[in-house]
Amino acid sequence: MNRNPVGDRAVILIDGPSGAGKSTLADAVLAAWPGPVAPTLVRLDDIYPGWGGLDAAIDHVGRLVLGARHAGRPAAWQRYDWAAAVPAEWHSVDPDRPLVIEGCGALARAHASLSDVRVWLDADDGIRKRRALARDGGGFEAHWDQWQHDWEAYRAREQPQLSAGVSLTGTPPGLGRSGGA
C-alpha cells in the first residue's frame, strides 16, 4: 500500500521560468500521486490576466486560493480567457484535497509559508525559450521580452528559488518535450 508522505491536504508549489518544464512536472506529480484522492491542479497560466499579469496572478492565488484555504475560508480562482482577453469563470478549490499550484510566480514569498512542498525547476535559457515559443503556436513570441522583463523583476524581488525545498536544474528525464510555462 502506497502512503502519501506529505498528507491528504498537502499544498505543493512548482515554480521556475517559462519553458523549464513546470507543467510537465505537475502532470507527472498528479499521475504518480500515492493518495486515494488526486490533487487539485491550479495552473497559473490559466490565471494571468494577460501578458503583463504576473504580479496580479501572484496576488490572486495568494489571497483567493492559498490565503483563503489557510484561513479555513472557501478558496477559488478565476480563469482568464486569453482569446477574449477578459476574466472568465470561477473554479472552487476543495479544501479537503491536496493542491498543486504550478507556474511562474508560484513560489512568491507570501506563498511559501502556506505550502508543504516547494519545487524550483530551471533549464538552459535556450532550451526554455524554444519550448515556450513552440508550445503556443507563435502567440508567445511577440510578448517574450515583456514576460521575461516581468519574470526577472519577480525573481529579483522574491528570490523564489531560495524558498524551494527541492531544486531541479537542467532537463530531467521525461521533461524534454514542450510543456507549460
mmCIF file with all atom_site columns, C-alpha atoms in Angstrom:
data_model
loop_
_atom_site.group_PDB
_atom_site.id
_atom_site.type_symbol
_atom_site.label_atom_id
_atom_site.label_alt_id
_atom_site.label_comp_id
_atom_site.label_asym_id
_atom_site.label_entity_id
_atom_site.label_seq_id
_atom_site.pdbx_PDB_ins_code
_atom_site.Cartn_x
_atom_site.Cartn_y
_atom_site.Cartn_z
_atom_site.occupancy
_atom_site.B_iso_or_equiv
_atom_site.pdbx_formal_charge
_atom_site.auth_seq_id
_atom_site.auth_comp_id
_atom_site.auth_asym_id
_atom_site.auth_atom_id
_atom_site.pdbx_PDB_model_num
ATOM 1   C CA . MET A 1 1   ? 0.000   0.000  0.000   1.00 0.00 ? 1   MET A CA 1
ATOM 2   C CA . ASN A 1 2   ? 1.415   3.402  -1.002  1.00 0.00 ? 2   ASN A CA 1
ATOM 3   C CA . ARG A 1 3   ? 1.161   6.078  1.644   1.00 0.00 ? 3   ARG A CA 1
ATOM 4   C CA . ASN A 1 4   ? 1.186   9.778  0.946   1.00 0.00 ? 4   ASN A CA 1
ATOM 5   C CA . PRO A 1 5   ? 4.236   11.214 2.754   1.00 0.00 ? 5   PRO A CA 1
ATOM 6   C CA . VAL A 1 6   ? 3.021   14.835 2.596   1.00 0.00 ? 6   VAL A CA 1
ATOM 7   C CA . GLY A 1 7   ? -0.533  14.389 3.831   1.00 0.00 ? 7   GLY A CA 1
ATOM 8   C CA . ASP A 1 8   ? -4.028  14.349 2.438   1.00 0.00 ? 8   ASP A CA 1
ATOM 9   C CA . ARG A 1 9   ? -4.301  18.169 2.316   1.00 0.00 ? 9   ARG A CA 1
ATOM 10  C CA . ALA A 1 10  ? -0.772  18.888 1.102   1.00 0.00 ? 10  ALA A CA 1
ATOM 11  C CA . VAL A 1 11  ? -0.010  22.041 -0.853  1.00 0.00 ? 11  VAL A CA 1
ATOM 12  C CA . ILE A 1 12  ? 2.748   21.693 -3.469  1.00 0.00 ? 12  ILE A CA 1
ATOM 13  C CA . LEU A 1 13  ? 4.123   24.722 -5.319  1.00 0.00 ? 13  LEU A CA 1
ATOM 14  C CA . ILE A 1 14  ? 6.151   24.361 -8.537  1.00 0.00 ? 14  ILE A CA 1
ATOM 15  C CA . ASP A 1 15  ? 7.887   27.482 -9.877  1.00 0.00 ? 15  ASP A CA 1
ATOM 16  C CA . GLY A 1 16  ? 10.560  28.370 -12.384 1.00 0.00 ? 16  GLY A CA 1
ATOM 17  C CA . PRO A 1 17  ? 10.972  30.356 -15.580 1.00 0.00 ? 17  PRO A CA 1
ATOM 18  C CA . SER A 1 18  ? 8.907   29.852 -18.729 1.00 0.00 ? 18  SER A CA 1
ATOM 19  C CA . GLY A 1 19  ? 9.720   26.661 -20.573 1.00 0.00 ? 19  GLY A CA 1
ATOM 20  C CA . ALA A 1 20  ? 11.502  24.990 -17.639 1.00 0.00 ? 20  ALA A CA 1
ATOM 21  C CA . GLY A 1 21  ? 9.041   22.073 -17.550 1.00 0.00 ? 21  GLY A CA 1
ATOM 22  C CA . LYS A 1 22  ? 6.737   23.036 -14.664 1.00 0.00 ? 22  LYS A CA 1
ATOM 23  C CA . SER A 1 23  ? 3.513   21.897 -16.331 1.00 0.00 ? 23  SER A CA 1
ATOM 24  C CA . THR A 1 24  ? 5.059   18.582 -17.315 1.00 0.00 ? 24  THR A CA 1
ATOM 25  C CA . LEU A 1 25  ? 6.349   18.050 -13.779 1.00 0.00 ? 25  LEU A CA 1
ATOM 26  C CA . ALA A 1 26  ? 2.936   18.927 -12.296 1.00 0.00 ? 26  ALA A CA 1
ATOM 27  C CA . ASP A 1 27  ? 1.268   16.417 -14.629 1.00 0.00 ? 27  ASP A CA 1
ATOM 28  C CA . ALA A 1 28  ? 3.786   13.771 -13.513 1.00 0.00 ? 28  ALA A CA 1
ATOM 29  C CA . VAL A 1 29  ? 3.102   14.547 -9.832  1.00 0.00 ? 29  VAL A CA 1
ATOM 30  C CA . LEU A 1 30  ? -0.633  14.081 -10.377 1.00 0.00 ? 30  LEU A CA 1
ATOM 31  C CA . ALA A 1 31  ? -0.117  10.856 -12.341 1.00 0.00 ? 31  ALA A CA 1
ATOM 32  C CA . ALA A 1 32  ? 2.075   9.373  -9.591  1.00 0.00 ? 32  ALA A CA 1
ATOM 33  C CA . TRP A 1 33  ? 0.086   10.700 -6.607  1.00 0.00 ? 33  TRP A CA 1
ATOM 34  C CA . PRO A 1 34  ? 0.027   7.950  -3.956  1.00 0.00 ? 34  PRO A CA 1
ATOM 35  C CA . GLY A 1 35  ? -3.065  9.038  -2.048  1.00 0.00 ? 35  GLY A CA 1
ATOM 36  C CA . PRO A 1 36  ? -6.641  7.901  -2.564  1.00 0.00 ? 36  PRO A CA 1
ATOM 37  C CA . VAL A 1 37  ? -7.721  11.391 -3.675  1.00 0.00 ? 37  VAL A CA 1
ATOM 38  C CA . ALA A 1 38  ? -5.953  13.100 -6.575  1.00 0.00 ? 38  ALA A CA 1
ATOM 39  C CA . PRO A 1 39  ? -4.801  16.678 -6.003  1.00 0.00 ? 39  PRO A CA 1
ATOM 40  C CA . THR A 1 40  ? -6.496  19.701 -7.455  1.00 0.00 ? 40  THR A CA 1
ATOM 41  C CA . LEU A 1 41  ? -4.214  21.288 -10.052 1.00 0.00 ? 41  LEU A CA 1
ATOM 42  C CA . VAL A 1 42  ? -4.118  25.054 -10.454 1.00 0.00 ? 42  VAL A CA 1
ATOM 43  C CA . ARG A 1 43  ? -2.075  26.333 -13.387 1.00 0.00 ? 43  ARG A CA 1
ATOM 44  C CA . LEU A 1 44  ? -1.043  29.966 -13.159 1.00 0.00 ? 44  LEU A CA 1
ATOM 45  C CA . ASP A 1 45  ? -1.172  30.087 -16.984 1.00 0.00 ? 45  ASP A CA 1
ATOM 46  C CA . ASP A 1 46  ? -4.957  29.937 -16.546 1.00 0.00 ? 46  ASP A CA 1
ATOM 47  C CA . ILE A 1 47  ? -4.955  32.920 -14.153 1.00 0.00 ? 47  ILE A CA 1
ATOM 48  C CA . TYR A 1 48  ? -2.502  35.521 -15.514 1.00 0.00 ? 48  TYR A CA 1
ATOM 49  C CA . PRO A 1 49  ? -4.703  38.405 -16.739 1.00 0.00 ? 49  PRO A CA 1
ATOM 50  C CA . GLY A 1 50  ? -2.751  38.905 -19.947 1.00 0.00 ? 50  GLY A CA 1
ATOM 51  C CA . TRP A 1 51  ? 0.937   39.143 -20.729 1.00 0.00 ? 51  TRP A CA 1
ATOM 52  C CA . GLY A 1 52  ? 1.566   41.790 -18.069 1.00 0.00 ? 52  GLY A CA 1
ATOM 53  C CA . GLY A 1 53  ? -0.350  39.863 -15.408 1.00 0.00 ? 53  GLY A CA 1
ATOM 54  C CA . LEU A 1 54  ? 2.360   38.024 -13.466 1.00 0.00 ? 54  LEU A CA 1
ATOM 55  C CA . ASP A 1 55  ? 2.060   40.124 -10.301 1.00 0.00 ? 55  ASP A CA 1
ATOM 56  C CA . ALA A 1 56  ? -1.743  40.176 -10.452 1.00 0.00 ? 56  ALA A CA 1
ATOM 57  C CA . ALA A 1 57  ? -1.855  36.366 -10.660 1.00 0.00 ? 57  ALA A CA 1
ATOM 58  C CA . ILE A 1 58  ? 0.565   36.045 -7.738  1.00 0.00 ? 58  ILE A CA 1
ATOM 59  C CA . ASP A 1 59  ? -1.725  38.240 -5.634  1.00 0.00 ? 59  ASP A CA 1
ATOM 60  C CA . HIS A 1 60  ? -4.846  36.402 -6.858  1.00 0.00 ? 60  HIS A CA 1
ATOM 61  C CA . VAL A 1 61  ? -3.506  32.968 -5.886  1.00 0.00 ? 61  VAL A CA 1
ATOM 62  C CA . GLY A 1 62  ? -2.064  34.241 -2.618  1.00 0.00 ? 62  GLY A CA 1
ATOM 63  C CA . ARG A 1 63  ? -5.308  35.814 -1.415  1.00 0.00 ? 63  ARG A CA 1
ATOM 64  C CA . LEU A 1 64  ? -8.055  33.744 -3.005  1.00 0.00 ? 64  LEU A CA 1
ATOM 65  C CA . VAL A 1 65  ? -6.525  30.271 -3.024  1.00 0.00 ? 65  VAL A CA 1
ATOM 66  C CA . LEU A 1 66  ? -3.677  29.865 -0.538  1.00 0.00 ? 66  LEU A CA 1
ATOM 67  C CA . GLY A 1 67  ? -4.689  32.544 1.963   1.00 0.00 ? 67  GLY A CA 1
ATOM 68  C CA . ALA A 1 68  ? -8.351  31.568 1.931   1.00 0.00 ? 68  ALA A CA 1
ATOM 69  C CA . ARG A 1 69  ? -7.557  27.870 2.262   1.00 0.00 ? 69  ARG A CA 1
ATOM 70  C CA . HIS A 1 70  ? -5.134  28.531 5.126   1.00 0.00 ? 70  HIS A CA 1
ATOM 71  C CA . ALA A 1 71  ? -7.757  30.645 6.938   1.00 0.00 ? 71  ALA A CA 1
ATOM 72  C CA . GLY A 1 72  ? -10.415 27.963 6.505   1.00 0.00 ? 72  GLY A CA 1
ATOM 73  C CA . ARG A 1 73  ? -12.444 30.040 4.038   1.00 0.00 ? 73  ARG A CA 1
ATOM 74  C CA . PRO A 1 74  ? -13.699 28.815 0.662   1.00 0.00 ? 74  PRO A CA 1
ATOM 75  C CA . ALA A 1 75  ? -10.902 29.036 -1.897  1.00 0.00 ? 75  ALA A CA 1
ATOM 76  C CA . ALA A 1 76  ? -11.395 29.766 -5.582  1.00 0.00 ? 76  ALA A CA 1
ATOM 77  C CA . TRP A 1 77  ? -9.645  31.184 -8.614  1.00 0.00 ? 77  TRP A CA 1
ATOM 78  C CA . GLN A 1 78  ? -10.852 32.931 -11.741 1.00 0.00 ? 78  GLN A CA 1
ATOM 79  C CA . ARG A 1 79  ? -9.755  31.732 -15.169 1.00 0.00 ? 79  ARG A CA 1
ATOM 80  C CA . TYR A 1 80  ? -8.576  34.311 -17.672 1.00 0.00 ? 80  TYR A CA 1
ATOM 81  C CA . ASP A 1 81  ? -9.891  33.870 -21.210 1.00 0.00 ? 81  ASP A CA 1
ATOM 82  C CA . TRP A 1 82  ? -6.808  34.589 -23.315 1.00 0.00 ? 82  TRP A CA 1
ATOM 83  C CA . ALA A 1 83  ? -8.721  34.569 -26.623 1.00 0.00 ? 83  ALA A CA 1
ATOM 84  C CA . ALA A 1 84  ? -11.304 37.137 -25.483 1.00 0.00 ? 84  ALA A CA 1
ATOM 85  C CA . ALA A 1 85  ? -8.851  38.964 -23.174 1.00 0.00 ? 85  ALA A CA 1
ATOM 86  C CA . VAL A 1 86  ? -11.365 39.013 -20.302 1.00 0.00 ? 86  VAL A CA 1
ATOM 87  C CA . PRO A 1 87  ? -11.815 37.308 -16.929 1.00 0.00 ? 87  PRO A CA 1
ATOM 88  C CA . ALA A 1 88  ? -13.881 34.128 -17.236 1.00 0.00 ? 88  ALA A CA 1
ATOM 89  C CA . GLU A 1 89  ? -15.488 31.580 -14.895 1.00 0.00 ? 89  GLU A CA 1
ATOM 90  C CA . TRP A 1 90  ? -14.555 30.865 -11.290 1.00 0.00 ? 90  TRP A CA 1
ATOM 91  C CA . HIS A 1 91  ? -13.228 27.497 -10.081 1.00 0.00 ? 91  HIS A CA 1
ATOM 92  C CA . SER A 1 92  ? -13.602 26.358 -6.480  1.00 0.00 ? 92  SER A CA 1
ATOM 93  C CA . VAL A 1 93  ? -10.769 24.583 -4.675  1.00 0.00 ? 93  VAL A CA 1
ATOM 94  C CA . ASP A 1 94  ? -11.785 21.682 -2.440  1.00 0.00 ? 94  ASP A CA 1
ATOM 95  C CA . PRO A 1 95  ? -10.155 22.301 0.971   1.00 0.00 ? 95  PRO A CA 1
ATOM 96  C CA . ASP A 1 96  ? -10.035 18.570 1.709   1.00 0.00 ? 96  ASP A CA 1
ATOM 97  C CA . ARG A 1 97  ? -7.986  17.618 -1.350  1.00 0.00 ? 97  ARG A CA 1
ATOM 98  C CA . PRO A 1 98  ? -4.261  18.028 -1.900  1.00 0.00 ? 98  PRO A CA 1
ATOM 99  C CA . LEU A 1 99  ? -3.382  21.039 -4.041  1.00 0.00 ? 99  LEU A CA 1
ATOM 100 C CA . VAL A 1 100 ? -0.683  21.511 -6.678  1.00 0.00 ? 100 VAL A CA 1
ATOM 101 C CA . ILE A 1 101 ? -0.069  25.037 -7.961  1.00 0.00 ? 101 ILE A CA 1
ATOM 102 C CA . GLU A 1 102 ? 2.329   25.362 -10.874 1.00 0.00 ? 102 GLU A CA 1
ATOM 103 C CA . GLY A 1 103 ? 3.552   28.312 -12.840 1.00 0.00 ? 103 GLY A CA 1
ATOM 104 C CA . CYS A 1 104 ? 5.752   31.362 -12.858 1.00 0.00 ? 104 CYS A CA 1
ATOM 105 C CA . GLY A 1 105 ? 5.147   33.089 -9.532  1.00 0.00 ? 105 GLY A CA 1
ATOM 106 C CA . ALA A 1 106 ? 4.045   30.052 -7.516  1.00 0.00 ? 106 ALA A CA 1
ATOM 107 C CA . LEU A 1 107 ? 6.934   30.436 -5.030  1.00 0.00 ? 107 LEU A CA 1
ATOM 108 C CA . ALA A 1 108 ? 6.330   34.071 -4.132  1.00 0.00 ? 108 ALA A CA 1
ATOM 109 C CA . ARG A 1 109 ? 7.479   34.691 -0.544  1.00 0.00 ? 109 ARG A CA 1
ATOM 110 C CA . ALA A 1 110 ? 3.917   35.134 0.722   1.00 0.00 ? 110 ALA A CA 1
ATOM 111 C CA . HIS A 1 111 ? 3.019   31.704 -0.679  1.00 0.00 ? 111 HIS A CA 1
ATOM 112 C CA . ALA A 1 112 ? 5.919   29.733 0.797   1.00 0.00 ? 112 ALA A CA 1
ATOM 113 C CA . SER A 1 113 ? 4.658   29.548 4.382   1.00 0.00 ? 113 SER A CA 1
ATOM 114 C CA . LEU A 1 114 ? 1.258   28.370 3.125   1.00 0.00 ? 114 LEU A CA 1
ATOM 115 C CA . SER A 1 115 ? 2.684   25.287 1.418   1.00 0.00 ? 115 SER A CA 1
ATOM 116 C CA . ASP A 1 116 ? 4.174   21.927 2.332   1.00 0.00 ? 116 ASP A CA 1
ATOM 117 C CA . VAL A 1 117 ? 6.431   21.195 -0.646  1.00 0.00 ? 117 VAL A CA 1
ATOM 118 C CA . ARG A 1 118 ? 8.188   23.849 -2.727  1.00 0.00 ? 118 ARG A CA 1
ATOM 119 C CA . VAL A 1 119 ? 9.872   22.942 -6.019  1.00 0.00 ? 119 VAL A CA 1
ATOM 120 C CA . TRP A 1 120 ? 12.101  25.150 -8.168  1.00 0.00 ? 120 TRP A CA 1
ATOM 121 C CA . LEU A 1 121 ? 12.601  23.953 -11.736 1.00 0.00 ? 121 LEU A CA 1
ATOM 122 C CA . ASP A 1 122 ? 15.037  25.545 -14.175 1.00 0.00 ? 122 ASP A CA 1
ATOM 123 C CA . ALA A 1 123 ? 16.632  24.725 -17.518 1.00 0.00 ? 123 ALA A CA 1
ATOM 124 C CA . ASP A 1 124 ? 19.053  26.194 -20.015 1.00 0.00 ? 124 ASP A CA 1
ATOM 125 C CA . ASP A 1 125 ? 17.834  29.580 -21.315 1.00 0.00 ? 125 ASP A CA 1
ATOM 126 C CA . GLY A 1 126 ? 17.967  28.489 -24.958 1.00 0.00 ? 126 GLY A CA 1
ATOM 127 C CA . ILE A 1 127 ? 16.004  25.299 -24.309 1.00 0.00 ? 127 ILE A CA 1
ATOM 128 C CA . ARG A 1 128 ? 13.438  27.185 -22.242 1.00 0.00 ? 128 ARG A CA 1
ATOM 129 C CA . LYS A 1 129 ? 12.854  29.825 -24.886 1.00 0.00 ? 129 LYS A CA 1
ATOM 130 C CA . ARG A 1 130 ? 12.479  27.236 -27.667 1.00 0.00 ? 130 ARG A CA 1
ATOM 131 C CA . ARG A 1 131 ? 9.960   25.250 -25.607 1.00 0.00 ? 131 ARG A CA 1
ATOM 132 C CA . ALA A 1 132 ? 7.957   28.311 -24.563 1.00 0.00 ? 132 ALA A CA 1
ATOM 133 C CA . LEU A 1 133 ? 7.738   29.754 -28.064 1.00 0.00 ? 133 LEU A CA 1
ATOM 134 C CA . ALA A 1 134 ? 6.919   26.394 -29.684 1.00 0.00 ? 134 ALA A CA 1
ATOM 135 C CA . ARG A 1 135 ? 4.038   25.436 -27.412 1.00 0.00 ? 135 ARG A CA 1
ATOM 136 C CA . ASP A 1 136 ? 1.726   28.390 -28.069 1.00 0.00 ? 136 ASP A CA 1
ATOM 137 C CA . GLY A 1 137 ? 1.818   28.319 -31.863 1.00 0.00 ? 137 GLY A CA 1
ATOM 138 C CA . GLY A 1 138 ? 3.693   31.609 -32.051 1.00 0.00 ? 138 GLY A CA 1
ATOM 139 C CA . GLY A 1 139 ? 1.418   33.554 -29.696 1.00 0.00 ? 139 GLY A CA 1
ATOM 140 C CA . PHE A 1 140 ? 4.111   33.985 -27.051 1.00 0.00 ? 140 PHE A CA 1
ATOM 141 C CA . GLU A 1 141 ? 6.864   35.272 -29.340 1.00 0.00 ? 141 GLU A CA 1
ATOM 142 C CA . ALA A 1 142 ? 5.583   38.860 -29.568 1.00 0.00 ? 142 ALA A CA 1
ATOM 143 C CA . HIS A 1 143 ? 5.368   39.001 -25.764 1.00 0.00 ? 143 HIS A CA 1
ATOM 144 C CA . TRP A 1 144 ? 8.552   37.149 -24.789 1.00 0.00 ? 144 TRP A CA 1
ATOM 145 C CA . ASP A 1 145 ? 10.588  40.269 -23.949 1.00 0.00 ? 145 ASP A CA 1
ATOM 146 C CA . GLN A 1 146 ? 7.841   41.790 -21.776 1.00 0.00 ? 146 GLN A CA 1
ATOM 147 C CA . TRP A 1 147 ? 7.245   38.486 -19.987 1.00 0.00 ? 147 TRP A CA 1
ATOM 148 C CA . GLN A 1 148 ? 10.979  37.969 -19.410 1.00 0.00 ? 148 GLN A CA 1
ATOM 149 C CA . HIS A 1 149 ? 11.271  41.504 -18.001 1.00 0.00 ? 149 HIS A CA 1
ATOM 150 C CA . ASP A 1 150 ? 8.401   40.886 -15.572 1.00 0.00 ? 150 ASP A CA 1
ATOM 151 C CA . TRP A 1 151 ? 9.784   37.449 -14.696 1.00 0.00 ? 151 TRP A CA 1
ATOM 152 C CA . GLU A 1 152 ? 13.256  38.828 -13.961 1.00 0.00 ? 152 GLU A CA 1
ATOM 153 C CA . ALA A 1 153 ? 11.742  41.578 -11.767 1.00 0.00 ? 153 ALA A CA 1
ATOM 154 C CA . TYR A 1 154 ? 9.761   38.931 -9.842  1.00 0.00 ? 154 TYR A CA 1
ATOM 155 C CA . ARG A 1 155 ? 12.821  36.708 -9.490  1.00 0.00 ? 155 ARG A CA 1
ATOM 156 C CA . ALA A 1 156 ? 14.995  39.585 -8.212  1.00 0.00 ? 156 ALA A CA 1
ATOM 157 C CA . ARG A 1 157 ? 12.309  40.778 -5.787  1.00 0.00 ? 157 ARG A CA 1
ATOM 158 C CA . GLU A 1 158 ? 11.059  37.431 -4.465  1.00 0.00 ? 158 GLU A CA 1
ATOM 159 C CA . GLN A 1 159 ? 14.102  35.151 -4.937  1.00 0.00 ? 159 GLN A CA 1
ATOM 160 C CA . PRO A 1 160 ? 11.741  32.191 -5.308  1.00 0.00 ? 160 PRO A CA 1
ATOM 161 C CA . GLN A 1 161 ? 14.500  29.626 -5.728  1.00 0.00 ? 161 GLN A CA 1
ATOM 162 C CA . LEU A 1 162 ? 15.534  30.276 -2.096  1.00 0.00 ? 162 LEU A CA 1
ATOM 163 C CA . SER A 1 163 ? 12.113  29.105 -0.853  1.00 0.00 ? 163 SER A CA 1
ATOM 164 C CA . ALA A 1 164 ? 12.378  25.766 -2.621  1.00 0.00 ? 164 ALA A CA 1
ATOM 165 C CA . GLY A 1 165 ? 12.954  22.587 -0.678  1.00 0.00 ? 165 GLY A CA 1
ATOM 166 C CA . VAL A 1 166 ? 13.589  20.784 -3.968  1.00 0.00 ? 166 VAL A CA 1
ATOM 167 C CA . SER A 1 167 ? 15.564  22.319 -6.847  1.00 0.00 ? 167 SER A CA 1
ATOM 168 C CA . LEU A 1 168 ? 15.880  20.686 -10.247 1.00 0.00 ? 168 LEU A CA 1
ATOM 169 C CA . THR A 1 169 ? 18.197  22.136 -12.860 1.00 0.00 ? 169 THR A CA 1
ATOM 170 C CA . GLY A 1 170 ? 18.665  21.060 -16.422 1.00 0.00 ? 170 GLY A CA 1
ATOM 171 C CA . THR A 1 171 ? 16.302  18.785 -18.269 1.00 0.00 ? 171 THR A CA 1
ATOM 172 C CA . PRO A 1 172 ? 15.372  15.822 -16.068 1.00 0.00 ? 172 PRO A CA 1
ATOM 173 C CA . PRO A 1 173 ? 14.479  12.590 -17.899 1.00 0.00 ? 173 PRO A CA 1
ATOM 174 C CA . GLY A 1 174 ? 10.973  12.798 -19.305 1.00 0.00 ? 174 GLY A CA 1
ATOM 175 C CA . LEU A 1 175 ? 10.844  16.588 -19.189 1.00 0.00 ? 175 LEU A CA 1
ATOM 176 C CA . GLY A 1 176 ? 12.451  17.237 -22.556 1.00 0.00 ? 176 GLY A CA 1
ATOM 177 C CA . ARG A 1 177 ? 9.249   17.825 -24.511 1.00 0.00 ? 177 ARG A CA 1
ATOM 178 C CA . SER A 1 178 ? 7.405   21.120 -24.702 1.00 0.00 ? 178 SER A CA 1
ATOM 179 C CA . GLY A 1 179 ? 5.258   21.828 -21.676 1.00 0.00 ? 179 GLY A CA 1
ATOM 180 C CA . GLY A 1 180 ? 3.623   24.774 -19.939 1.00 0.00 ? 180 GLY A CA 1
ATOM 181 C CA . ALA A 1 181 ? 5.197   27.982 -18.706 1.00 0.00 ? 181 ALA A CA 1
#
